[in-house]
C-alpha positions as a printed NumPy array, in Angstrom:
array([[ 93.063,  60.82 , -13.541],
       [ 96.497,  61.554, -12.192],
       [ 99.268,  59.399, -13.536],
       [101.474,  57.378, -11.265],
       [104.992,  58.289, -10.311],
       [106.954,  55.222, -11.32 ],
       [110.503,  56.481, -10.92 ],
       [110.568,  56.548,  -7.139],
       [111.834,  53.121,  -6.19 ],
       [113.83 ,  52.171,  -3.135],
       [115.5  ,  48.773,  -3.624],
       [116.142,  46.213,  -0.932],
       [119.821,  45.331,  -1.038],
       [119.241,  41.596,  -0.659],
       [115.699,  40.337,  -0.219],
       [112.088,  40.902,   0.663],
       [109.926,  38.85 ,   3.022],
       [111.816,  37.734,   6.074],
       [110.707,  35.   ,   8.43 ],
       [112.605,  35.274,  11.68 ],
       [113.928,  32.491,  13.884],
       [113.706,  32.81 ,  17.644],
       [116.966,  33.854,  19.267],
       [117.994,  32.08 ,  22.431],
       [118.925,  35.331,  24.098],
       [117.404,  38.436,  25.593],
       [116.569,  41.176,  23.098],
       [118.695,  43.654,  25.006],
       [121.867,  41.533,  25.043],
       [124.441,  41.086,  22.27 ],
       [125.152,  37.617,  20.878],
       [127.261,  35.724,  23.381],
       [129.04 ,  33.197,  21.125],
       [132.804,  33.71 ,  21.411],
       [134.403,  35.434,  18.398],
       [131.2  ,  35.029,  16.399],
       [129.977,  37.386,  13.713],
       [126.869,  37.684,  11.6  ],
       [127.009,  36.025,   8.168],
       [124.629,  35.697,   5.22 ],
       [124.451,  32.237,   3.612],
       [123.145,  32.138,   0.032],
       [121.734,  28.754,  -1.015],
       [121.75 ,  27.179,  -4.466],
       [118.051,  26.321,  -4.82 ],
       [116.039,  29.034,  -6.541],
       [113.911,  31.382,  -4.425],
       [110.139,  31.495,  -4.73 ],
       [110.108,  34.268,  -7.344],
       [112.345,  32.258,  -9.702],
       [111.506,  28.613,  -8.94 ],
       [110.176,  26.772, -12.029],
       [109.262,  23.389, -10.536],
       [112.427,  21.321, -10.931],
       [112.212,  19.71 ,  -7.463],
       [110.127,  16.549,  -7.406],
       [106.877,  17.065,  -5.496],
       [107.047,  20.869,  -5.495],
       [105.101,  22.832,  -8.108],
       [106.529,  25.955,  -9.744],
       [106.099,  29.214,  -7.83 ],
       [107.561,  31.676, -10.349],
       [104.718,  34.028, -11.371],
       [103.768,  34.422, -15.019],
       [105.077,  37.495, -16.831],
       [103.263,  40.58 , -15.594],
       [101.807,  38.74 , -12.584],
       [102.618,  38.844,  -8.875],
       [103.351,  35.903,  -6.643],
       [100.62 ,  34.94 ,  -4.176],
       [102.417,  34.377,  -0.851],
       [ 99.389,  32.581,   0.569],
       [ 99.025,  29.945,  -2.166],
       [ 99.485,  26.313,  -1.141],
       [102.315,  25.806,  -3.664],
       [104.22 ,  28.843,  -2.389],
       [103.819,  27.917,   1.265],
       [104.905,  24.329,   0.596],
       [108.039,  25.383,  -1.292],
       [108.816,  28.026,   1.326],
       [108.813,  25.33 ,   4.024],
       [111.116,  23.249,   1.814],
       [113.609,  26.128,   1.6  ],
       [113.383,  26.885,   5.319],
       [114.01 ,  23.222,   6.12 ],
       [117.147,  23.306,   3.962],
       [118.398,  26.286,   5.967],
       [118.006,  24.39 ,   9.226],
       [119.689,  21.348,   7.675],
       [122.631,  23.488,   6.583],
       [123.224,  24.666,  10.142],
       [122.725,  21.187,  11.565],
       [125.229,  19.699,   9.11 ],
       [127.827,  22.136,  10.447],
       [126.96 ,  21.246,  14.039],
       [125.462,  24.672,  14.675],
       [122.43 ,  25.156,  16.901],
       [119.366,  26.553,  15.118],
       [119.127,  29.373,  17.692],
       [122.038,  31.109,  15.918],
       [119.824,  31.756,  12.865],
       [118.486,  35.308,  12.743],
       [116.774,  35.745,   9.348],
       [115.52 ,  33.421,   6.625],
       [115.117,  34.579,   3.009],
       [112.808,  32.704,   0.656],
       [111.138,  35.022,  -1.853],
       [113.712,  37.157,  -3.691],
       [116.699,  35.256,  -2.293],
       [117.143,  31.753,  -0.895],
       [119.312,  31.806,   2.187],
       [119.628,  32.784,   5.806],
       [121.704,  34.855,   8.193],
       [123.201,  33.51 ,  11.397],
       [125.712,  34.296,  14.143],
       [128.672,  32.031,  13.35 ],
       [132.314,  31.447,  14.18 ],
       [134.985,  31.275,  11.466],
       [135.203,  27.487,  11.884],
       [131.456,  27.121,  11.411],
       [131.565,  29.339,   8.327],
       [134.296,  27.139,   6.867],
       [132.108,  24.045,   7.328],
       [129.064,  25.734,   5.775],
       [131.046,  26.985,   2.778],
       [132.057,  23.396,   2.009],
       [128.47 ,  22.145,   1.892],
       [126.783,  21.096,  -1.349],
       [123.896,  23.451,  -1.991],
       [125.62 ,  26.519,  -0.53 ],
       [126.524,  29.11 ,  -3.157],
       [128.072,  31.877,  -1.094],
       [128.75 ,  32.95 ,   2.492],
       [129.12 ,  36.685,   3.072],
       [130.22 ,  38.429,   6.23 ],
       [127.378,  40.673,   7.304],
       [128.442,  44.317,   7.039],
       [127.306,  47.284,   9.075],
       [125.626,  49.932,   6.893],
       [125.433,  53.664,   7.611],
       [122.861,  56.306,   6.676],
       [123.66 ,  58.599,   3.773],
       [121.446,  61.037,   1.873],
       [122.333,  62.327,  -1.587],
       [119.231,  63.111,  -3.619],
       [117.014,  66.035,  -4.511],
       [114.21 ,  66.948,  -6.912],
       [116.77 ,  68.489,  -9.262],
       [118.92 ,  65.357,  -9.188],
       [115.881,  63.245, -10.065],
       [114.927,  65.587, -12.894],
       [111.518,  66.463, -11.481],
       [111.635,  70.243, -11.609],
       [112.457,  71.282, -15.19 ],
       [110.115,  72.06 , -18.099],
       [108.024,  69.039, -19.167],
       [109.317,  67.169, -16.105],
       [107.328,  64.841, -13.853],
       [105.914,  67.577, -11.654],
       [104.918,  69.677, -14.629],
       [103.12 ,  66.771, -16.295],
       [101.065,  65.583, -13.338],
       [103.124,  62.854, -11.696],
       [102.566,  63.137,  -7.942],
       [102.767,  59.569,  -6.645],
       [ 99.078,  58.706,  -6.67 ],
       [ 98.688,  54.926,  -6.383],
       [102.335,  54.288,  -5.44 ],
       [103.641,  52.831,  -2.175],
       [107.133,  54.051,  -1.277],
       [109.234,  51.826,   0.989],
       [111.777,  53.646,   3.163],
       [114.659,  51.623,   4.655],
       [116.296,  53.894,   7.203],
       [116.371,  54.705,  10.928],
       [112.614,  54.426,  11.407],
       [109.931,  57.087,  11.303],
       [108.242,  59.604,  13.6  ],
       [104.621,  58.818,  12.738],
       [103.057,  61.939,  14.242],
       [104.958,  64.187,  11.802],
       [102.469,  66.258,   9.733],
       [104.128,  65.072,   6.52 ],
       [102.547,  61.669,   7.208],
       [ 99.09 ,  62.838,   8.255],
       [ 96.075,  61.238,   6.594],
       [ 93.65 ,  63.947,   5.439],
       [ 91.057,  61.398,   4.386],
       [ 91.695,  61.657,   0.629],
       [ 94.184,  58.802,   0.243],
       [ 93.071,  55.442,  -1.172],
       [ 92.568,  52.547,   1.249],
       [ 95.843,  51.041,   2.432],
       [ 96.734,  47.687,   0.853],
       [ 96.586,  44.65 ,   3.124],
       [100.057,  43.783,   4.406],
       [101.312,  40.289,   5.2  ],
       [101.347,  39.133,   8.814],
       [105.013,  38.126,   9.107],
       [105.693,  41.043,  11.468],
       [103.713,  43.716,  13.309],
       [102.416,  46.104,  10.653],
       [102.526,  49.261,  12.773],
       [105.233,  48.716,  15.363],
       [105.03 ,  51.606,  17.813],
       [104.33 ,  51.849,  21.523],
       [107.019,  49.682,  23.175],
       [106.765,  51.683,  26.391],
       [108.221,  48.781,  28.376],
       [111.61 ,  49.619,  26.834],
       [111.195,  53.395,  26.487],
       [108.304,  55.215,  28.131],
       [108.41 ,  57.893,  25.413],
       [107.495,  55.397,  22.688],
       [103.892,  56.486,  22.243],
       [101.457,  54.098,  20.514],
       [100.343,  55.079,  17.015],
       [ 97.779,  53.63 ,  14.639],
       [ 98.869,  53.632,  10.999],
       [ 96.559,  55.131,   8.401],
       [ 96.086,  55.488,   4.641],
       [ 99.165,  57.741,   4.329],
       [101.593,  55.916,   6.628],
       [100.313,  52.431,   5.879],
       [102.89 ,  50.515,   7.898],
       [106.081,  50.678,   9.971],
       [108.274,  47.703,  10.856],
       [111.474,  47.262,  12.858],
       [113.942,  45.094,  10.865],
       [116.845,  44.964,  13.326],
       [117.008,  41.292,  14.351],
       [120.744,  40.953,  13.683],
       [121.52 ,  44.365,  15.182],
       [119.591,  43.566,  18.362],
       [121.257,  40.138,  18.607],
       [124.796,  41.436,  18.084],
       [124.646,  44.93 ,  19.603],
       [121.412,  45.145,  21.582],
       [119.393,  48.26 ,  22.422],
       [120.351,  51.102,  24.737],
       [117.739,  52.199,  27.292],
       [117.2  ,  55.544,  25.535],
       [116.636,  53.933,  22.115],
       [113.212,  53.078,  20.762],
       [112.909,  49.295,  20.436],
       [110.255,  49.714,  17.753],
       [109.873,  51.336,  14.34 ],
       [110.035,  54.809,  15.909],
       [112.896,  56.983,  14.632],
       [115.769,  57.529,  17.077],
       [117.616,  60.311,  15.263],
       [115.308,  61.859,  12.654],
       [117.168,  60.574,   9.6  ],
       [114.466,  58.147,   8.493],
       [111.752,  60.729,   9.105],
       [113.694,  63.201,   6.964],
       [114.164,  60.816,   4.047],
       [110.552,  59.583,   4.206],
       [109.143,  63.107,   4.194],
       [111.53 ,  64.097,   1.397],
       [110.492,  61.142,  -0.76 ],
       [106.749,  61.106,  -0.149],
       [105.727,  63.617,   2.508],
       [102.466,  65.513,   2.14 ],
       [102.376,  68.712,   0.086],
       [102.333,  72.158,   1.673],
       [103.378,  71.189,   5.196],
       [104.4  ,  74.114,   7.422],
       [108.096,  73.808,   8.355],
       [110.135,  75.375,  11.128],
       [113.614,  74.896,  12.565],
       [114.171,  75.775,  16.238],
       [110.963,  77.781,  16.14 ],
       [111.938,  79.766,  13.026],
       [109.371,  79.637,  10.23 ],
       [110.786,  78.042,   7.075],
       [107.674,  78.256,   4.926],
       [106.142,  75.079,   3.536],
       [107.709,  71.847,   2.348],
       [106.489,  69.054,   0.082],
       [107.655,  65.536,  -0.613],
       [108.759,  64.529,  -4.098],
       [105.713,  62.257,  -4.397],
       [103.202,  63.858,  -2.036],
       [100.291,  61.598,  -3.005],
       [102.217,  58.36 ,  -2.499],
       [101.637,  56.163,   0.525],
       [104.531,  55.166,   2.8  ],
       [105.725,  52.05 ,   4.581],
       [108.799,  52.523,   6.781],
       [111.359,  49.822,   7.611],
       [113.687,  50.561,  10.533],
       [116.865,  48.923,   9.238],
       [119.316,  51.228,  11.032],
       [119.972,  51.387,  14.75 ],
       [121.868,  54.212,  16.434],
       [125.21 ,  52.825,  15.18 ],
       [124.042,  51.705,  11.727],
       [122.524,  48.482,  10.427],
       [123.57 ,  45.099,   9.07 ],
       [123.019,  43.975,   5.475],
       [120.934,  41.008,   6.665]])
């Protein structure tokens, strides 16, 4: 039995599991509040993964050592609602409408992001229960890795000892993914895809109402999911008509990094019609879920 590749890990910079508030604005239009920016508010109460039951009436949600949290358990859902209520109360205490909230974080981080003015930020910073308020920063794509850098190619290295990604799910946070690429084709030999949560569409392609070239695609046991995570970007900047308002890749960067990390083995490659032989991902037997966290100009931390 092939051993798992455990050293391919892409880390979320702040948190997993977002639940998104409805924005009181069209998806194509930037946020209209005068001189407002996006901010991330970190709250004092512990998130679900660390909460040990110190709030009266709310049982502990921190999983035992070696165990995973069950997001569907009654205790977890109850405490999650408690945290989300505190986020709304924080905005209300500063006199801010709840429609300015863009993301809520409850599992790995307790907090929220919102479109706020400097005066509103000042009020929120002064609140009991608020640990930190960070200005949301635009992030930009950058690639600086290779099999040699990861130490996969030398004698007695991972490739030489049978590590090929079997049983691993690789999460790619980038500019989206082009799902029809042969590096993500399912040849029928991959294990069944794990069941994903229902907080967002699991395979977000086919928004032809925004861009007629956004073809529908059904995810498979290789590309198990694709989600657009651009709520703040869409609220602040919007979406140009020629962009894909979905998880589809606009510029190829996310497709490149996904295929480099976990693309299928032995895929025929060409550039401008010139044969370049075959290419393989670092973990060709791993499954992939793609998160579109970068728009055409970049992407916000939240």
